[in-house]
PDB file of C-alpha atoms in Angstrom:
ATOM      1  CA  MET A   1     150.785  77.033  68.250  1.00 53.00           C
ATOM      2  CA  SER A   2     154.010  76.578  70.203  1.00 50.00           C
ATOM      3  CA  GLU A   3     154.236  74.437  73.304  1.00 48.00           C
ATOM      4  CA  ALA A   4     154.819  77.548  75.444  1.00 49.00           C
ATOM      5  CA  ALA A   5     151.719  79.225  74.027  1.00 47.00           C
ATOM      6  CA  ILE A   6     149.622  76.128  74.678  1.00 41.00           C
ATOM      7  CA  ILE A   7     150.845  75.959  78.278  1.00 41.00           C
ATOM      8  CA  LYS A   8     150.091  79.676  78.754  1.00 42.00           C
ATOM      9  CA  THR A   9     146.580  79.296  77.319  1.00 43.00           C
ATOM     10  CA  ILE A  10     145.823  76.356  79.593  1.00 35.00           C
ATOM     11  CA  ALA A  11     147.107  78.288  82.610  1.00 45.00           C
ATOM     12  CA  VAL A  12     144.966  81.348  81.792  1.00 44.00           C
ATOM     13  CA  ASP A  13     141.873  79.230  81.148  1.00 50.00           C
ATOM     14  CA  GLY A  14     142.437  77.337  84.377  1.00 49.00           C
ATOM     15  CA  GLU A  15     142.769  80.548  86.368  1.00 47.00           C
ATOM     16  CA  SER A  16     139.620  81.984  84.792  1.00 44.00           C
ATOM     17  CA  GLN A  17     137.717  78.808  85.547  1.00 47.00           C
ATOM     18  CA  ASN A  18     138.961  78.876  89.142  1.00 49.00           C
ATOM     19  CA  VAL A  19     137.862  82.511  89.559  1.00 42.00           C
ATOM     20  CA  THR A  20     134.447  81.694  88.073  1.00 46.00           C
ATOM     21  CA  THR A  21     134.041  78.722  90.404  1.00 43.00           C
ATOM     22  CA  GLN A  22     134.950  80.867  93.394  1.00 46.00           C
ATOM     23  CA  SER A  23     132.456  83.556  92.322  1.00 45.00           C
ATOM     24  CA  VAL A  24     129.640  81.038  91.935  1.00 43.00           C
ATOM     25  CA  SER A  25     130.502  79.465  95.295  1.00 43.00           C
ATOM     26  CA  HIS A  26     130.520  82.862  97.004  1.00 46.00           C
ATOM     27  CA  SER A  27     127.218  83.791  95.346  1.00 50.00           C
ATOM     28  CA  MET A  28     125.575  80.566  96.525  1.00 50.00           C
ATOM     29  CA  SER A  29     126.908  81.071 100.066  1.00 53.00           C
ATOM     30  CA  ASP A  30     125.602  84.632 100.133  1.00 58.00           C
ATOM     31  CA  SER A  31     122.232  83.446  98.836  1.00 67.00           C
ATOM     32  CA  ARG A  32     121.962  80.776 101.524  1.00 73.00           C
ATOM     33  CA  SER A  33     122.940  83.186 104.296  1.00 72.00           C
ATOM     34  CA  GLY A  34     120.445  85.755 103.007  1.00 77.00           C
ATOM     35  CA  SER A  35     117.783  83.070 102.946  1.00 88.00           C
ATOM     36  CA  TRP A  36     118.499  82.120 106.559  1.00 92.00           C
ATOM     37  CA  LEU A  37     118.313  85.771 107.568  1.00 93.00           C
ATOM     38  CA  GLY A  38     114.933  86.097 105.891  1.00 92.00           C
ATOM     39  CA  HIS A  39     113.613  82.907 107.493  1.00 95.00           C
ATOM     40  CA  SER A  40     114.743  83.969 110.983  1.00 96.00           C
ATOM     41  CA  ALA A  41     113.073  87.377 110.550  1.00 95.00           C
ATOM     42  CA  LYS A  42     109.827  85.703 109.442  1.00 96.00           C
ATOM     43  CA  LEU A  43     109.943  83.411 112.467  1.00 97.00           C
ATOM     44  CA  TRP A  44     110.407  86.408 114.786  1.00 97.00           C
ATOM     45  CA  PHE A  45     107.516  88.233 113.151  1.00 96.00           C
ATOM     46  CA  ALA A  46     105.175  85.212 113.273  1.00 96.00           C
ATOM     47  CA  VAL A  47     105.854  84.617 116.969  1.00 97.00           C
ATOM     48  CA  THR A  48     105.424  88.338 117.683  1.00 97.00           C
ATOM     49  CA  VAL A  49     102.068  88.498 115.889  1.00 96.00           C
ATOM     50  CA  VAL A  50     100.718  85.460 117.729  1.00 96.00           C
ATOM     51  CA  GLY A  51     101.837  86.910 121.053  1.00 96.00           C
ATOM     52  CA  GLN A  52     100.408  90.358 120.377  1.00 96.00           C
ATOM     53  CA  TRP A  53      97.069  88.993 119.198  1.00 95.00           C
ATOM     54  CA  ILE A  54      96.736  86.865 122.349  1.00 95.00           C
ATOM     55  CA  PHE A  55      97.395  90.066 124.300  1.00 94.00           C
ATOM     56  CA  ALA A  56      94.806  91.873 122.146  1.00 94.00           C
ATOM     57  CA  ALA A  57      92.208  89.207 122.952  1.00 93.00           C
ATOM     58  CA  TYR A  58      92.971  89.673 126.641  1.00 92.00           C
ATOM     59  CA  VAL A  59      92.613  93.477 126.430  1.00 90.00           C
ATOM     60  CA  ALA A  60      89.318  93.188 124.555  1.00 89.00           C
ATOM     61  CA  MET A  61      87.735  90.544 126.756  1.00 89.00           C
ATOM     62  CA  PHE A  62      88.996  91.592 130.184  1.00 87.00           C
ATOM     63  CA  TYR A  63      88.946  95.386 129.992  1.00 85.00           C
ATOM     64  CA  GLY A  64      85.998  95.407 127.585  1.00 85.00           C
ATOM     65  CA  GLY A  65      84.099  92.966 129.771  1.00 83.00           C
ATOM     66  CA  VAL A  66      84.654  95.119 132.841  1.00 81.00           C
ATOM     67  CA  ALA A  67      83.492  98.208 130.946  1.00 82.00           C
ATOM     68  CA  ILE A  68      80.337  96.446 129.752  1.00 83.00           C
ATOM     69  CA  SER A  69      79.567  95.314 133.314  1.00 81.00           C
ATOM     70  CA  GLY A  70      79.572  98.969 134.372  1.00 80.00           C
ATOM     71  CA  ASP A  71      81.981  98.495 137.293  1.00 79.00           C
ATOM     72  CA  LEU A  72      85.143 100.184 136.034  1.00 79.00           C
ATOM     73  CA  SER A  73      86.858  99.695 139.376  1.00 77.00           C
ATOM     74  CA  GLY A  74      87.529  96.149 138.126  1.00 77.00           C
ATOM     75  CA  TRP A  75      90.322  97.631 135.976  1.00 76.00           C
ATOM     76  CA  ASN A  76      92.297  98.249 139.160  1.00 72.00           C
ATOM     77  CA  LYS A  77      92.768  94.493 139.645  1.00 77.00           C
ATOM     78  CA  VAL A  78      95.459  94.545 136.973  1.00 76.00           C
ATOM     79  CA  MET A  79      96.012  98.267 136.287  1.00 77.00           C
ATOM     80  CA  PRO A  80      96.893 100.424 139.316  1.00 70.00           C
ATOM     81  CA  HIS A  81      95.058 103.769 139.130  1.00 67.00           C
ATOM     82  CA  GLY A  82      93.125 102.492 136.102  1.00 73.00           C
ATOM     83  CA  TYR A  83      89.879 103.781 137.577  1.00 76.00           C
ATOM     84  CA  VAL A  84      89.650 106.743 139.926  1.00 76.00           C
ATOM     85  CA  ALA A  85      86.245 107.579 141.385  1.00 76.00           C
ATOM     86  CA  GLY A  86      85.083 111.034 140.396  1.00 76.00           C
ATOM     87  CA  ASP A  87      87.731 111.542 137.720  1.00 75.00           C
ATOM     88  CA  SER A  88      85.527 111.319 134.636  1.00 77.00           C
ATOM     89  CA  ILE A  89      88.076 112.837 132.261  1.00 79.00           C
ATOM     90  CA  GLY A  90      90.867 110.588 133.474  1.00 78.00           C
ATOM     91  CA  ASN A  91      88.679 107.477 133.339  1.00 78.00           C
ATOM     92  CA  PHE A  92      87.576 108.342 129.804  1.00 82.00           C
ATOM     93  CA  ALA A  93      91.220 108.809 128.807  1.00 79.00           C
ATOM     94  CA  VAL A  94      92.081 105.365 130.179  1.00 82.00           C
ATOM     95  CA  GLY A  95      89.138 103.780 128.359  1.00 84.00           C
ATOM     96  CA  MET A  96      90.094 105.383 125.045  1.00 83.00           C
ATOM     97  CA  HIS A  97      93.728 104.400 125.594  1.00 82.00           C
ATOM     98  CA  LEU A  98      92.702 100.756 125.982  1.00 87.00           C
ATOM     99  CA  LEU A  99      90.449 100.882 122.926  1.00 88.00           C
ATOM    100  CA  LEU A 100      93.132 102.449 120.739  1.00 89.00           C
ATOM    101  CA  ALA A 101      95.721  99.985 122.073  1.00 89.00           C
ATOM    102  CA  LEU A 102      93.475  97.225 120.763  1.00 90.00           C
ATOM    103  CA  VAL A 103      93.384  98.922 117.359  1.00 90.00           C
ATOM    104  CA  VAL A 104      97.184  99.030 117.033  1.00 92.00           C
ATOM    105  CA  LEU A 105      97.672  95.517 118.415  1.00 92.00           C
ATOM    106  CA  VAL A 106      95.458  94.127 115.667  1.00 91.00           C
ATOM    107  CA  GLY A 107      96.281  96.556 112.869  1.00 91.00           C
ATOM    108  CA  GLY A 108     100.005  97.043 113.468  1.00 92.00           C
ATOM    109  CA  PRO A 109     101.198  93.633 112.234  1.00 93.00           C
ATOM    110  CA  LEU A 110      99.101  94.001 109.069  1.00 92.00           C
ATOM    111  CA  GLN A 111     101.327  96.907 107.985  1.00 91.00           C
ATOM    112  CA  LEU A 112     104.397  94.669 107.897  1.00 92.00           C
ATOM    113  CA  ILE A 113     102.924  91.823 105.836  1.00 91.00           C
ATOM    114  CA  PRO A 114     104.366  92.055 102.273  1.00 90.00           C
ATOM    115  CA  GLN A 115     101.363  90.342 100.661  1.00 91.00           C
ATOM    116  CA  ILE A 116      99.019  93.035 101.970  1.00 91.00           C
ATOM    117  CA  ARG A 117     101.328  95.769 100.694  1.00 88.00           C
ATOM    118  CA  SER A 118     101.444  94.090  97.276  1.00 89.00           C
ATOM    119  CA  TYR A 119      97.875  92.910  96.755  1.00 91.00           C
ATOM    120  CA  ALA A 120      95.911  95.359  98.903  1.00 93.00           C
ATOM    121  CA  PRO A 121      97.837  98.658  98.714  1.00 91.00           C
ATOM    122  CA  LYS A 122      94.741 100.720  99.529  1.00 93.00           C
ATOM    123  CA  LEU A 123      94.219  98.757 102.755  1.00 93.00           C
ATOM    124  CA  HIS A 124      97.897  99.274 103.546  1.00 92.00           C
ATOM    125  CA  ARG A 125      97.595 103.045 103.087  1.00 93.00           C
ATOM    126  CA  VAL A 126      94.329 103.421 105.014  1.00 94.00           C
ATOM    127  CA  ASN A 127      95.440 101.164 107.851  1.00 93.00           C
ATOM    128  CA  GLY A 128      98.770 102.982 107.918  1.00 93.00           C
ATOM    129  CA  ARG A 129      97.099 106.361 108.357  1.00 94.00           C
ATOM    130  CA  ILE A 130      94.944 104.976 111.171  1.00 94.00           C
ATOM    131  CA  TYR A 131      98.000 103.413 112.790  1.00 95.00           C
ATOM    132  CA  ILE A 132     100.056 106.629 112.647  1.00 95.00           C
ATOM    133  CA  PHE A 133      97.174 108.767 113.979  1.00 94.00           C
ATOM    134  CA  THR A 134      96.532 106.265 116.762  1.00 93.00           C
ATOM    135  CA  ALA A 135     100.240 106.197 117.644  1.00 93.00           C
ATOM    136  CA  PHE A 136     100.210 109.939 118.323  1.00 94.00           C
ATOM    137  CA  ILE A 137      96.963 109.789 120.322  1.00 92.00           C
ATOM    138  CA  LEU A 138      98.206 106.872 122.420  1.00 91.00           C
ATOM    139  CA  SER A 139     101.524 108.584 123.097  1.00 93.00           C
ATOM    140  CA  LEU A 140      99.950 111.861 124.163  1.00 92.00           C
ATOM    141  CA  GLY A 141      97.318 110.031 126.208  1.00 86.00           C
ATOM    142  CA  GLY A 142      99.986 107.895 127.829  1.00 86.00           C
ATOM    143  CA  LEU A 143     101.962 110.986 128.811  1.00 90.00           C
ATOM    144  CA  PHE A 144      98.808 112.507 130.300  1.00 86.00           C
ATOM    145  CA  MET A 145      98.000 109.409 132.356  1.00 82.00           C
ATOM    146  CA  VAL A 146     101.559 108.874 133.572  1.00 85.00           C
ATOM    147  CA  TRP A 147     102.095 112.428 134.776  1.00 85.00           C
ATOM    148  CA  SER A 148      98.577 112.992 136.111  1.00 80.00           C
ATOM    149  CA  ARG A 149      97.947 109.632 137.799  1.00 74.00           C
ATOM    150  CA  GLY A 150     101.372 108.151 138.356  1.00 72.00           C
ATOM    151  CA  VAL A 151     102.573 104.715 137.350  1.00 76.00           C
ATOM    152  CA  ALA A 152     103.521 101.442 138.990  1.00 71.00           C
ATOM    153  CA  GLY A 153     107.264 101.247 139.429  1.00 69.00           C
ATOM    154  CA  GLY A 154     107.895 104.647 140.951  1.00 73.00           C
ATOM    155  CA  GLU A 155     109.331 107.824 139.468  1.00 82.00           C
ATOM    156  CA  ILE A 156     111.691 106.038 137.087  1.00 88.00           C
ATOM    157  CA  GLY A 157     108.656 104.473 135.398  1.00 87.00           C
ATOM    158  CA  LYS A 158     107.402 107.917 134.410  1.00 89.00           C
ATOM    159  CA  TYR A 159     110.622 108.654 132.555  1.00 93.00           C
ATOM    160  CA  SER A 160     110.862 105.293 130.799  1.00 93.00           C
ATOM    161  CA  ILE A 161     107.272 105.517 129.568  1.00 92.00           C
ATOM    162  CA  SER A 162     107.734 109.150 128.551  1.00 94.00           C
ATOM    163  CA  LEU A 163     110.820 108.289 126.491  1.00 96.00           C
ATOM    164  CA  ASN A 164     108.881 105.486 124.836  1.00 96.00           C
ATOM    165  CA  ALA A 165     106.085 107.911 123.922  1.00 95.00           C
ATOM    166  CA  ILE A 166     108.565 110.422 122.481  1.00 96.00           C
ATOM    167  CA  LEU A 167     110.256 107.728 120.387  1.00 97.00           C
ATOM    168  CA  ILE A 168     106.894 106.529 119.072  1.00 97.00           C
ATOM    169  CA  MET A 169     105.967 110.002 117.843  1.00 97.00           C
ATOM    170  CA  MET A 170     109.417 110.535 116.352  1.00 97.00           C
ATOM    171  CA  PHE A 171     109.390 107.189 114.523  1.00 97.00           C
ATOM    172  CA  ALA A 172     105.847 107.798 113.275  1.00 97.00           C
ATOM    173  CA  GLY A 173     106.846 111.178 111.853  1.00 97.00           C
ATOM    174  CA  LEU A 174     109.932 109.756 110.141  1.00 97.00           C
ATOM    175  CA  ALA A 175     107.966 106.834 108.679  1.00 96.00           C
ATOM    176  CA  VAL A 176     105.469 109.276 107.151  1.00 96.00           C
ATOM    177  CA  TYR A 177     108.231 111.598 105.919  1.00 97.00           C
ATOM    178  CA  HIS A 178     110.056 108.860 104.015  1.00 97.00           C
ATOM    179  CA  ALA A 179     106.795 107.486 102.621  1.00 95.00           C
ATOM    180  CA  ILE A 180     106.034 110.921 101.168  1.00 95.00           C
ATOM    181  CA  LYS A 181     109.577 111.057  99.763  1.00 95.00           C
ATOM    182  CA  ARG A 182     108.996 107.625  98.157  1.00 94.00           C
ATOM    183  CA  ASP A 183     112.080 106.285  99.927  1.00 96.00           C
ATOM    184  CA  ILE A 184     110.360 102.966 100.557  1.00 94.00           C
ATOM    185  CA  LYS A 185     113.329 101.098 102.037  1.00 95.00           C
ATOM    186  CA  THR A 186     113.931 103.777 104.666  1.00 96.00           C
ATOM    187  CA  HIS A 187     110.174 104.136 105.253  1.00 96.00           C
ATOM    188  CA  ARG A 188     109.864 100.426 106.039  1.00 95.00           C
ATOM    189  CA  ARG A 189     112.746 100.551 108.466  1.00 97.00           C
ATOM    190  CA  TRP A 190     111.214 103.429 110.403  1.00 97.00           C
ATOM    191  CA  ALA A 191     107.857 101.638 110.276  1.00 96.00           C
ATOM    192  CA  LEU A 192     109.458  98.573 111.874  1.00 97.00           C
ATOM    193  CA  ARG A 193     111.036 100.750 114.560  1.00 97.00           C
ATOM    194  CA  LEU A 194     107.601 102.286 115.178  1.00 97.00           C
ATOM    195  CA  PHE A 195     106.013  98.833 115.433  1.00 97.00           C
ATOM    196  CA  ILE A 196     108.617  97.793 117.997  1.00 97.00           C
ATOM    197  CA  ALA A 197     108.297 100.983 120.057  1.00 97.00           C
ATOM    198  CA  MET A 198     104.513 100.668 120.008  1.00 95.00           C
ATOM    199  CA  GLY A 199     104.896  97.176 121.438  1.00 95.00           C
ATOM    200  CA  GLY A 200     106.813  98.386 124.478  1.00 94.00           C
ATOM    201  CA  VAL A 201     104.011  97.531 126.921  1.00 92.00           C
ATOM    202  CA  TRP A 202     103.764  94.048 125.407  1.00 95.00           C
ATOM    203  CA  PHE A 203     107.557  93.510 125.519  1.00 97.00           C
ATOM    204  CA  PHE A 204     107.513  94.591 129.177  1.00 95.00           C
ATOM    205  CA  ARG A 205     104.986  91.903 130.072  1.00 95.00           C
ATOM    206  CA  ILE A 206     106.667  89.037 128.258  1.00 97.00           C
ATOM    207  CA  GLY A 207     110.067  90.152 129.586  1.00 97.00           C
ATOM    208  CA  LEU A 208     108.751  90.220 133.152  1.00 96.00           C
ATOM    209  CA  MET A 209     107.047  86.835 132.867  1.00 96.00           C
ATOM    210  CA  LEU A 210     110.129  85.255 131.276  1.00 97.00           C
ATOM    211  CA  TRP A 211     112.196  86.586 134.199  1.00 97.00           C
ATOM    212  CA  LEU A 212     109.738  85.131 136.719  1.00 96.00           C
ATOM    213  CA  MET A 213     109.575  81.806 134.890  1.00 96.00           C
ATOM    214  CA  VAL A 214     113.367  81.491 134.903  1.00 95.00           C
ATOM    215  CA  HIS A 215     113.873  82.525 138.538  1.00 95.00           C
ATOM    216  CA  GLN A 216     110.607  81.158 139.942  1.00 94.00           C
ATOM    217  CA  ALA A 217     110.550  84.170 142.255  1.00 93.00           C
ATOM    218  CA  PRO A 218     110.317  87.990 142.060  1.00 93.00           C
ATOM    219  CA  VAL A 219     114.076  88.559 141.924  1.00 94.00           C
ATOM    220  CA  GLY A 220     115.214  92.181 141.704  1.00 93.00           C
ATOM    221  CA  PHE A 221     111.945  93.850 142.686  1.00 92.00           C
ATOM    222  CA  ASP A 222     109.310  94.010 145.400  1.00 90.00           C
ATOM    223  CA  PRO A 223     106.041  92.486 144.142  1.00 88.00           C
ATOM    224  CA  LYS A 224     104.028  94.577 146.611  1.00 85.00           C
ATOM    225  CA  THR A 225     105.359  98.001 145.613  1.00 83.00           C
ATOM    226  CA  PHE A 226     106.324  96.838 142.118  1.00 85.00           C
ATOM    227  CA  GLU A 227     109.616  98.679 142.437  1.00 89.00           C
ATOM    228  CA  GLY A 228     113.215  97.530 142.207  1.00 92.00           C
ATOM    229  CA  PRO A 229     116.346  97.589 140.043  1.00 93.00           C
ATOM    230  CA  PHE A 230     115.111  94.927 137.613  1.00 94.00           C
ATOM    231  CA  LEU A 231     111.877  96.787 136.862  1.00 93.00           C
ATOM    232  CA  SER A 232     113.794 100.048 136.456  1.00 93.00           C
ATOM    233  CA  PHE A 233     116.012  98.274 133.923  1.00 95.00           C
ATOM    234  CA  LEU A 234     113.070  96.603 132.171  1.00 95.00           C
ATOM    235  CA  GLY A 235     111.228  99.919 131.898  1.00 94.00           C
ATOM    236  CA  PHE A 236     113.826 101.096 129.377  1.00 96.00           C
ATOM    237  CA  ALA A 237     114.910  97.701 128.045  1.00 96.00           C
ATOM    238  CA  GLN A 238     111.349  96.866 126.935  1.00 96.00           C
ATOM    239  CA  TYR A 239     111.862  98.958 123.800  1.00 97.00           C
ATOM    240  CA  LEU A 240     115.578  99.830 123.672  1.00 97.00           C
ATOM    241  CA  ILE A 241     116.733  96.192 123.425  1.00 97.00           C
ATOM    242  CA  PRO A 242     114.271  95.257 120.625  1.00 97.00           C
ATOM    243  CA  LEU A 243     115.223  98.455 118.801  1.00 98.00           C
ATOM    244  CA  ALA A 244     118.913  97.536 119.109  1.00 98.00           C
ATOM    245  CA  VAL A 245     118.154  94.079 117.701  1.00 97.00           C
ATOM    246  CA  ALA A 246     116.307  95.698 114.789  1.00 97.00           C
ATOM    247  CA  GLN A 247     119.314  97.890 114.098  1.00 97.00           C
ATOM    248  CA  MET A 248     121.562  94.824 114.039  1.00 97.00           C
ATOM    249  CA  TYR A 249     119.129  93.169 111.638  1.00 97.00           C
ATOM    250  CA  PHE A 250     119.378  96.155 109.287  1.00 97.00           C
ATOM    251  CA  ALA A 251     123.181  96.006 109.498  1.00 96.00           C
ATOM    252  CA  ALA A 252     123.175  92.261 108.769  1.00 96.00           C
ATOM    253  CA  SER A 253     120.821  92.795 105.816  1.00 95.00           C
ATOM    254  CA  ASP A 254     123.155  95.410 104.351  1.00 95.00           C
ATOM    255  CA  SER A 255     126.295  93.376 105.038  1.00 94.00           C
ATOM    256  CA  LYS A 256     127.968  91.514 102.190  1.00 92.00           C
ATOM    257  CA  SER A 257     129.449  88.987 104.587  1.00 93.00           C
ATOM    258  CA  PRO A 258     127.631  85.614 104.682  1.00 93.00           C
ATOM    259  CA  LYS A 259     129.138  84.979 108.121  1.00 94.00           C
ATOM    260  CA  VAL A 260     127.569  88.133 109.526  1.00 94.00           C
ATOM    261  CA  LYS A 261     124.174  87.173 108.107  1.00 95.00           C
ATOM    262  CA  LEU A 262     124.376  83.622 109.467  1.00 94.00           C
ATOM    263  CA  ALA A 263     125.600  84.771 112.880  1.00 95.00           C
ATOM    264  CA  PHE A 264     122.741  87.227 113.252  1.00 96.00           C
ATOM    265  CA  SER A 265     120.212  84.690 111.937  1.00 96.00           C
ATOM    266  CA  PHE A 266     121.239  82.254 114.663  1.00 96.00           C
ATOM    267  CA  SER A 267     121.128  85.004 117.302  1.00 97.00           C
ATOM    268  CA  LEU A 268     117.664  86.102 116.204  1.00 97.00           C
ATOM    269  CA  VAL A 269     116.343  82.535 116.404  1.00 97.00           C
ATOM    270  CA  VAL A 270     117.679  82.253 119.972  1.00 97.00           C
ATOM    271  CA  LEU A 271     116.081  85.586 120.931  1.00 97.00           C
ATOM    272  CA  THR A 272     112.815  84.510 119.302  1.00 98.00           C
ATOM    273  CA  LEU A 273     112.778  81.298 121.347  1.00 97.00           C
ATOM    274  CA  ALA A 274     113.313  83.364 124.514  1.00 97.00           C
ATOM    275  CA  MET A 275     110.489  85.666 123.433  1.00 97.00           C
ATOM    276  CA  ALA A 276     108.240  82.644 122.825  1.00 97.00           C
ATOM    277  CA  GLY A 277     108.994  81.515 126.381  1.00 97.00           C
ATOM    278  CA  GLY A 278     107.910  84.917 127.695  1.00 97.00           C
ATOM    279  CA  ILE A 279     104.730  84.798 125.599  1.00 97.00           C
ATOM    280  CA  PHE A 280     103.903  81.348 126.960  1.00 97.00           C
ATOM    281  CA  ALA A 281     104.487  82.465 130.545  1.00 97.00           C
ATOM    282  CA  ALA A 282     102.447  85.663 130.101  1.00 96.00           C
ATOM    283  CA  SER A 283      99.624  83.824 128.337  1.00 96.00           C
ATOM    284  CA  MET A 284      99.344  81.119 130.976  1.00 95.00           C
ATOM    285  CA  GLY A 285     100.001  83.372 133.960  1.00 91.00           C
ATOM    286  CA  MET A 286      98.225  86.619 133.067  1.00 90.00           C
ATOM    287  CA  TRP A 287      96.181  86.688 129.876  1.00 92.00           C
ATOM    288  CA  LEU A 288      94.372  83.413 129.225  1.00 91.00           C
ATOM    289  CA  PRO A 289      93.083  82.978 132.818  1.00 89.00           C
ATOM    290  CA  ARG A 290      91.276  86.339 132.485  1.00 84.00           C
ATOM    291  CA  ILE A 291      89.789  85.724 129.020  1.00 78.00           C
TER     292      ILE A 291
END
């Protein structure tokens, strides 16, 4: 082989080796960024489940305890218009709403646990059907209560809650549709959106308590009337902001850029820490003292 040929061969081999090295490096970087994204999502989910189950314990023990005592007017200590004397239908609707809320608070997170989907698919299907049915009942019942009894926060609260109810029913329908179509990836994304929308009441409470913990005062609203610009904002933000974060998570998951994945992972960890602060404040200030 001539000297020129040898030089050419070495150059080609060197270039190929360099390309291979770059490909391996990029693959490892993408793997690490994907791993961080997965870990941050698991952290968010774990913190959310703990927070929602503390809330579930509060609902069961406070509202259930009041119901067992027979004095339903005790609901009004924490739920304006929760009990109205003489309104048997309305009071029954509130009681069923609380009971079904407990069902979704406990059963909702179970739908998103991969191990249950893999090793107990029948439980996943049965629990899913119960969850979807309950979502529709809660939404319709919520609309009935809001427009027949009113809501704390004024007129704007009626519209924010109504939009939440509409989104819940829409997400539930789309989750079922894609499950029937066997489009599992899309089904899971709509199921996550449903889970988030269903948690609107919970997000409202931790958002409010985080705000109070930071400011150490009821800034942006009147605590007596429970009205003000901050509560009007929070009424919509309680589900629209988490839904926007979920959409960014889907975009980061689909992205081929390691930087995008890492950037969102960091952002999600920061948001999760803020959420944990709200859970702590709500638990210590509202829920645990009444359990």
